[in-house]
Tab-separated table of C-alpha atoms in Angstrom:
chain	number	residue	atom	x	y	z
H	1030	MET	CA	-27.957	47.093	-182.153
H	1031	ASN	CA	-29.862	46.846	-179.102
H	1032	ALA	CA	-32.998	48.362	-180.182
H	1033	ARG	CA	-33.352	45.914	-182.979
H	1034	PHE	CA	-33.011	42.670	-180.749
H	1035	GLY	CA	-35.396	44.285	-177.344
H	1036	MET	CA	-38.130	44.064	-180.729
H	1037	LYS	CA	-37.372	40.515	-181.913
H	1038	ARG	CA	-37.812	39.560	-178.012
H	1039	LYS	CA	-40.451	41.040	-178.014
H	1040	VAL	CA	-41.454	39.350	-180.790
H	1041	VAL	CA	-40.372	36.148	-179.555
H	1042	LEU	CA	-42.005	36.130	-176.509
H	1043	GLY	CA	-45.151	37.497	-177.804
H	1044	LEU	CA	-45.359	34.379	-180.486
H	1045	THR	CA	-44.927	31.879	-177.282
H	1046	ALA	CA	-48.053	33.464	-175.750
H	1047	LEU	CA	-49.795	33.263	-179.050
H	1048	ILE	CA	-48.964	29.708	-179.385
H	1049	SER	CA	-49.552	28.455	-175.484
H	1050	ILE	CA	-52.675	29.550	-175.491
H	1051	ALA	CA	-53.120	28.123	-178.900
H	1052	ALA	CA	-51.936	24.588	-177.368
H	1053	GLY	CA	-54.534	25.050	-174.094
H	1054	GLY	CA	-51.492	26.507	-171.897
H	1055	VAL	CA	-53.408	29.305	-171.170
H	1056	PRO	CA	-58.441	29.584	-170.998
H	1057	ALA	CA	-58.868	32.917	-173.151
H	1058	SER	CA	-60.253	34.193	-170.103
H	1059	ALA	CA	-57.510	34.228	-167.782
H	1060	LEU	CA	-56.396	36.917	-170.639
H	1061	THR	CA	-59.758	39.304	-169.721
H	1062	GLY	CA	-59.505	42.192	-168.070
H	1063	VAL	CA	-56.156	43.437	-166.668
H	1064	ASP	CA	-53.178	41.643	-164.292
H	1065	LEU	CA	-53.488	44.019	-161.448
H	1066	GLY	CA	-50.409	41.054	-160.319
H	1067	SER	CA	-50.362	39.504	-156.713
H	1068	SER	CA	-52.521	40.398	-153.516
H	1069	HIS	CA	-49.841	38.858	-150.601
H	1070	HIS	CA	-52.443	38.762	-147.520
H	1071	TRP	CA	-54.906	35.853	-148.343
H	1072	GLY	CA	-54.664	32.496	-146.571
H	1073	VAL	CA	-56.750	30.266	-143.609
H	1074	ILE	CA	-58.346	32.712	-141.285
H	1075	THR	CA	-57.014	30.970	-138.381
H	1076	ARG	CA	-60.084	31.783	-135.572
H	1077	ASN	CA	-62.262	31.426	-138.976
H	1078	THR	CA	-60.939	27.577	-138.904
H	1079	ILE	CA	-62.332	24.755	-137.038
H	1080	GLY	CA	-61.118	21.072	-136.924
H	1081	SER	CA	-58.956	19.656	-139.683
H	1082	PRO	CA	-59.784	21.304	-142.620
H	1083	VAL	CA	-58.503	22.078	-146.057
H	1084	ALA	CA	-58.262	25.067	-148.106
H	1085	ALA	CA	-55.021	25.090	-150.484
H	1086	LEU	CA	-54.249	26.799	-153.420
H	1087	ARG	CA	-54.137	24.456	-155.913
H	1088	ASP	CA	-53.619	22.574	-159.629
H	1089	GLY	CA	-57.001	22.283	-161.189
H	1090	PRO	CA	-59.637	20.600	-161.020
H	1091	TYR	CA	-58.999	19.842	-164.358
H	1092	GLY	CA	-62.049	17.221	-165.638
H	1093	SER	CA	-64.383	15.437	-164.525
H	1094	PHE	CA	-63.616	12.581	-167.208
H	1095	GLY	CA	-65.081	13.052	-170.538
H	1096	VAL	CA	-65.805	17.262	-170.302
H	1097	THR	CA	-64.029	19.191	-172.656
H	1098	GLY	CA	-64.310	23.205	-172.913
H	1099	THR	CA	-64.050	25.695	-170.633
H	1100	ALA	CA	-66.755	23.828	-167.991
H	1101	ALA	CA	-63.428	21.476	-167.907
H	1102	ARG	CA	-60.481	23.696	-165.778
H	1103	PRO	CA	-60.602	26.634	-163.671
H	1104	PRO	CA	-62.292	29.487	-165.335
H	1105	TYR	CA	-58.701	31.616	-164.736
H	1106	GLY	CA	-55.198	30.622	-165.221
H	1107	ARG	CA	-54.288	26.897	-163.870
H	1108	GLY	CA	-55.128	27.007	-160.489
H	1109	SER	CA	-57.495	27.006	-157.930
H	1110	LEU	CA	-59.150	27.086	-154.507
H	1111	GLY	CA	-59.019	23.426	-153.818
H	1112	ILE	CA	-61.777	23.267	-150.687
H	1113	GLU	CA	-62.572	20.263	-148.531
H	1114	VAL	CA	-63.908	19.746	-145.214
H	1115	ALA	CA	-65.879	16.750	-143.532
H	1116	ASP	CA	-68.966	16.964	-141.424
H	1117	ARG	CA	-68.803	14.389	-138.189
H	1118	SER	CA	-65.165	14.876	-138.236
H	1119	THR	CA	-64.636	16.814	-134.080
H	1120	SER	CA	-65.611	16.487	-130.748
H	1121	LEU	CA	-67.733	19.719	-131.171
H	1122	THR	CA	-71.432	20.472	-131.070
H	1123	PRO	CA	-71.766	20.334	-134.011
H	1124	SER	CA	-68.799	17.926	-134.815
H	1125	SER	CA	-68.661	19.753	-138.422
H	1126	GLU	CA	-65.032	21.491	-139.849
H	1127	LYS	CA	-65.136	24.554	-141.282
H	1128	VAL	CA	-62.656	26.295	-142.907
H	1129	SER	CA	-62.296	29.965	-143.136
H	1130	PHE	CA	-59.650	31.498	-146.700
H	1131	GLY	CA	-59.684	34.969	-146.700
H	1132	ASN	CA	-58.279	38.053	-146.748
H	1133	GLU	CA	-57.503	40.466	-142.780
H	1134	VAL	CA	-56.183	43.244	-144.558
H	1135	ASP	CA	-56.823	44.396	-147.961
H	1136	PHE	CA	-60.968	45.821	-146.949
H	1137	TYR	CA	-60.593	47.149	-143.650
H	1138	GLY	CA	-62.913	49.724	-143.208
H	1139	LYS	CA	-64.523	49.370	-147.119
H	1140	PRO	CA	-68.471	50.359	-146.850
H	1141	ILE	CA	-70.222	48.370	-147.974
H	1142	LEU	CA	-73.111	50.580	-149.160
H	1143	GLY	CA	-73.852	53.340	-151.198
H	1144	THR	CA	-71.894	53.818	-154.971
H	1145	GLN	CA	-68.041	52.845	-153.202
H	1146	GLY	CA	-70.224	49.968	-150.992
H	1147	LEU	CA	-70.352	46.231	-152.047
H	1148	ASN	CA	-72.076	46.046	-155.204
H	1149	GLN	CA	-70.098	43.109	-157.298
H	1150	VAL	CA	-69.767	39.686	-155.567
H	1151	GLY	CA	-69.979	36.302	-156.292
H	1152	PHE	CA	-67.866	32.787	-157.738
H	1153	HIS	CA	-67.228	30.222	-160.174
H	1154	VAL	CA	-67.337	26.751	-158.156
H	1155	PHE	CA	-66.263	23.021	-159.287
H	1156	GLN	CA	-69.356	20.736	-157.902
H	1157	THR	CA	-69.678	17.349	-157.446
H	1158	GLY	CA	-72.688	14.927	-157.581
H	1159	GLU	CA	-70.973	13.397	-154.484
H	1160	ASN	CA	-70.975	17.114	-152.957
H	1161	ILE	CA	-74.704	16.412	-153.916
H	1162	SER	CA	-75.712	13.380	-152.012
H	1163	TYR	CA	-74.063	14.930	-148.767
H	1164	GLY	CA	-76.413	17.587	-148.398
H	1165	GLY	CA	-78.389	18.685	-150.628
H	1166	PRO	CA	-78.235	20.779	-154.718
H	1167	THR	CA	-77.226	23.265	-152.254
H	1168	ASN	CA	-74.403	22.155	-150.068
H	1169	MET	CA	-71.786	24.727	-150.877
H	1170	PRO	CA	-68.698	27.217	-150.239
H	1171	ASN	CA	-70.626	30.571	-149.272
H	1172	ILE	CA	-68.668	34.514	-149.103
H	1173	THR	CA	-68.597	35.685	-145.768
H	1174	PHE	CA	-67.373	39.681	-144.542
H	1175	GLU	CA	-67.069	39.659	-141.146
H	1176	ILE	CA	-68.771	43.041	-141.046
H	1177	ASN	CA	-69.815	46.572	-138.505
H	1178	PRO	CA	-72.596	46.349	-139.133
H	1179	ASN	CA	-73.742	50.197	-136.835
H	1180	LEU	CA	-77.062	49.985	-136.812
H	1181	THR	CA	-78.888	51.867	-134.663
H	1182	ALA	CA	-81.611	48.664	-133.922
H	1183	THR	CA	-78.153	46.920	-131.769
H	1184	THR	CA	-75.220	48.084	-130.188
H	1185	THR	CA	-73.717	45.380	-131.987
H	1186	THR	CA	-69.861	45.073	-133.216
H	1187	TYR	CA	-70.009	42.833	-135.151
H	1188	SER	CA	-71.368	39.878	-137.452
H	1189	SER	CA	-71.074	37.905	-140.314
H	1190	LEU	CA	-72.652	39.035	-143.943
H	1191	VAL	CA	-72.750	35.430	-144.974
H	1192	TRP	CA	-73.788	34.355	-149.155
H	1193	LEU	CA	-75.286	31.123	-149.577
H	1194	PRO	CA	-75.069	30.696	-153.390
H	1195	PRO	CA	-78.028	29.006	-154.977
H	1196	ALA	CA	-77.649	24.933	-156.847
H	1197	SER	CA	-74.783	25.091	-159.538
H	1198	PRO	CA	-76.407	24.340	-162.361
H	1199	VAL	CA	-73.430	22.218	-164.048
H	1200	THR	CA	-71.328	19.562	-161.653
H	1201	ASN	CA	-68.388	17.668	-162.206
H	1202	ALA	CA	-67.417	20.986	-164.135
H	1203	TRP	CA	-66.076	24.598	-163.734
H	1204	SER	CA	-69.626	27.124	-164.080
H	1205	GLY	CA	-70.055	29.993	-164.893
H	1206	TYR	CA	-69.985	32.783	-162.929
H	1207	LEU	CA	-71.792	32.782	-159.681
H	1208	ASP	CA	-73.731	36.343	-159.283
H	1209	ALA	CA	-74.324	37.107	-155.323
H	1210	THR	CA	-75.540	40.067	-155.322
H	1211	THR	CA	-78.957	38.650	-157.934
H	1212	THR	CA	-78.655	35.147	-156.889
H	1213	GLY	CA	-78.395	32.863	-153.569
H	1214	THR	CA	-80.190	34.696	-150.187
H	1215	TRP	CA	-77.593	36.910	-146.946
H	1216	PHE	CA	-77.561	36.636	-143.891
H	1217	LEU	CA	-76.528	37.983	-140.497
H	1218	THR	CA	-74.857	36.265	-137.564
H	1219	GLY	CA	-76.184	37.292	-134.385
H	1220	GLY	CA	-78.123	40.064	-132.968
H	1221	ALA	CA	-77.429	42.188	-136.899
H	1222	GLY	CA	-79.636	39.496	-138.178
H	1223	THR	CA	-81.878	40.148	-135.267
H	1224	ALA	CA	-82.708	43.793	-136.262
H	1225	THR	CA	-82.606	43.297	-140.220
H	1226	GLY	CA	-84.628	40.012	-139.487
H	1227	CYS	CA	-82.341	39.276	-142.109
H	1228	SER	CA	-80.859	35.521	-140.308
H	1229	LEU	CA	-79.563	31.702	-140.976
H	1230	ALA	CA	-83.672	30.746	-140.070
H	1231	THR	CA	-84.683	34.346	-142.793
H	1232	PRO	CA	-82.276	34.933	-145.124
H	1233	CYS	CA	-83.051	37.905	-147.791
H	1234	PRO	CA	-82.019	38.800	-151.177
H	1235	PHE	CA	-78.939	40.831	-151.334
H	1236	PRO	CA	-80.457	44.435	-152.762
H	1237	GLN	CA	-83.461	43.694	-149.506
H	1238	LEU	CA	-79.797	43.070	-147.058
H	1239	LYS	CA	-78.957	46.021	-148.073
H	1240	THR	CA	-81.428	48.355	-147.387
H	1241	ALA	CA	-81.807	46.508	-144.026
H	1242	LEU	CA	-78.619	47.777	-142.784
H	1243	ASN	CA	-79.045	51.007	-144.607
H	1244	ASP	CA	-81.334	51.921	-141.511
H	1245	GLY	CA	-80.347	56.047	-140.122
H	1246	GLY	CA	-76.813	54.878	-138.441
H	1247	ALA	CA	-73.593	55.637	-139.099
H	1248	GLN	CA	-72.737	52.991	-142.016
H	1249	PRO	CA	-71.712	49.870	-142.207
H	1250	THR	CA	-67.986	48.303	-143.316
H	1251	ILE	CA	-66.347	45.671	-143.761
H	1252	TYR	CA	-63.218	43.863	-141.441
H	1253	THR	CA	-62.617	40.621	-143.620
H	1254	ALA	CA	-63.227	39.253	-146.949
H	1255	ALA	CA	-63.082	34.948	-147.695
H	1256	VAL	CA	-64.580	32.149	-149.437
H	1257	GLY	CA	-65.232	29.429	-146.887
H	1258	LYS	CA	-67.260	26.040	-146.020
H	1259	GLY	CA	-69.446	24.786	-142.886
H	1260	ARG	CA	-69.871	24.169	-140.257
H	1261	ASP	CA	-72.392	21.945	-141.998
H	1262	ASN	CA	-71.920	18.978	-144.513
H	1263	MET	CA	-68.992	16.751	-146.193
H	1264	TRP	CA	-67.614	19.368	-149.183
H	1265	ILE	CA	-64.618	18.482	-151.372
H	1266	GLY	CA	-64.684	21.500	-154.216
H	1267	ALA	CA	-63.093	24.311	-155.660
H	1268	VAL	CA	-63.345	27.779	-156.164
H	1269	ASP	CA	-61.871	30.362	-158.539
H	1270	GLY	CA	-62.408	33.516	-159.497
H	1271	LEU	CA	-64.069	35.327	-156.614
H	1272	ARG	CA	-65.337	38.521	-157.210
H	1273	ILE	CA	-65.461	41.720	-155.131
H	1274	ASN	CA	-66.572	44.775	-156.834
H	1275	ARG	CA	-64.464	45.011	-159.631
H	1276	THR	CA	-61.264	42.767	-158.415
H	1277	ILE	CA	-61.316	39.241	-160.159
H	1278	TYR	CA	-59.016	37.010	-157.289
H	1279	ASP	CA	-57.008	34.382	-159.578
H	1280	PHE	CA	-56.479	31.053	-156.684
H	1281	GLU	CA	-53.130	29.973	-159.069
H	1282	ALA	CA	-50.932	27.486	-157.092
H	1283	SER	CA	-48.455	29.616	-157.027
H	1284	GLY	CA	-50.492	32.538	-154.899
H	1285	VAL	CA	-53.650	34.465	-155.419
H	1286	LYS	CA	-53.091	36.805	-158.911
H	1287	THR	CA	-55.695	39.950	-159.514
H	1288	ARG	CA	-57.076	41.128	-161.996
H	1289	ARG	CA	-59.094	44.436	-163.424
H	1290	ALA	CA	-62.727	42.774	-163.993
H	1291	GLY	CA	-63.711	44.146	-167.634
């Protein structure tokens, strides 16, 4: 009797899920890969945040108006990471804000090079026409890894490894996946940028950056990983589906969910 009841209950739950999908409650993309549960170590990295910007887990955004299909909703689940930064709102020089929403625990000590290193990175973005008017087509959020570069050419043990995305292929809608290993450019801050030639002034494609980090010394390692924006132009939008290697970080209003990439 209990076994039959349990089976009926599973069938009912399965039908309920299918009905929800058919009704548009959950997009098909949210069901790809294996659900790994929640990651509890994500949040605003306070020491890397300037001013009073916003980096908040939220539902949506949906739209913009008139947009339909997969571009009209977050690519995973129902939510995303909403980001808002202002360009002239502090007494500092420059006066713009900066925000960093990241994880200071789970990536610590992980390698950057080799088969176990940093090989898949990217995200989906909700870009608007207004953001382009504030700073041009490449006015976009970034992905930043704080790292120990371990270069023989410099004694520095700290640098920020930053991806500058290309222009989003769509505006006022959700983009497809933007692959940071094949699009956009990367740079290193401080002495590591000077030593490798991959600085903010002369950013490098991802393969060139990894070659520059592999200079014969100890292997570079990661301290933290984050999505951020600033300090440059005003930007108001959202990010979802952050991928780091085989894990997709699904930003939801209830928290950060993890999925195994297919």
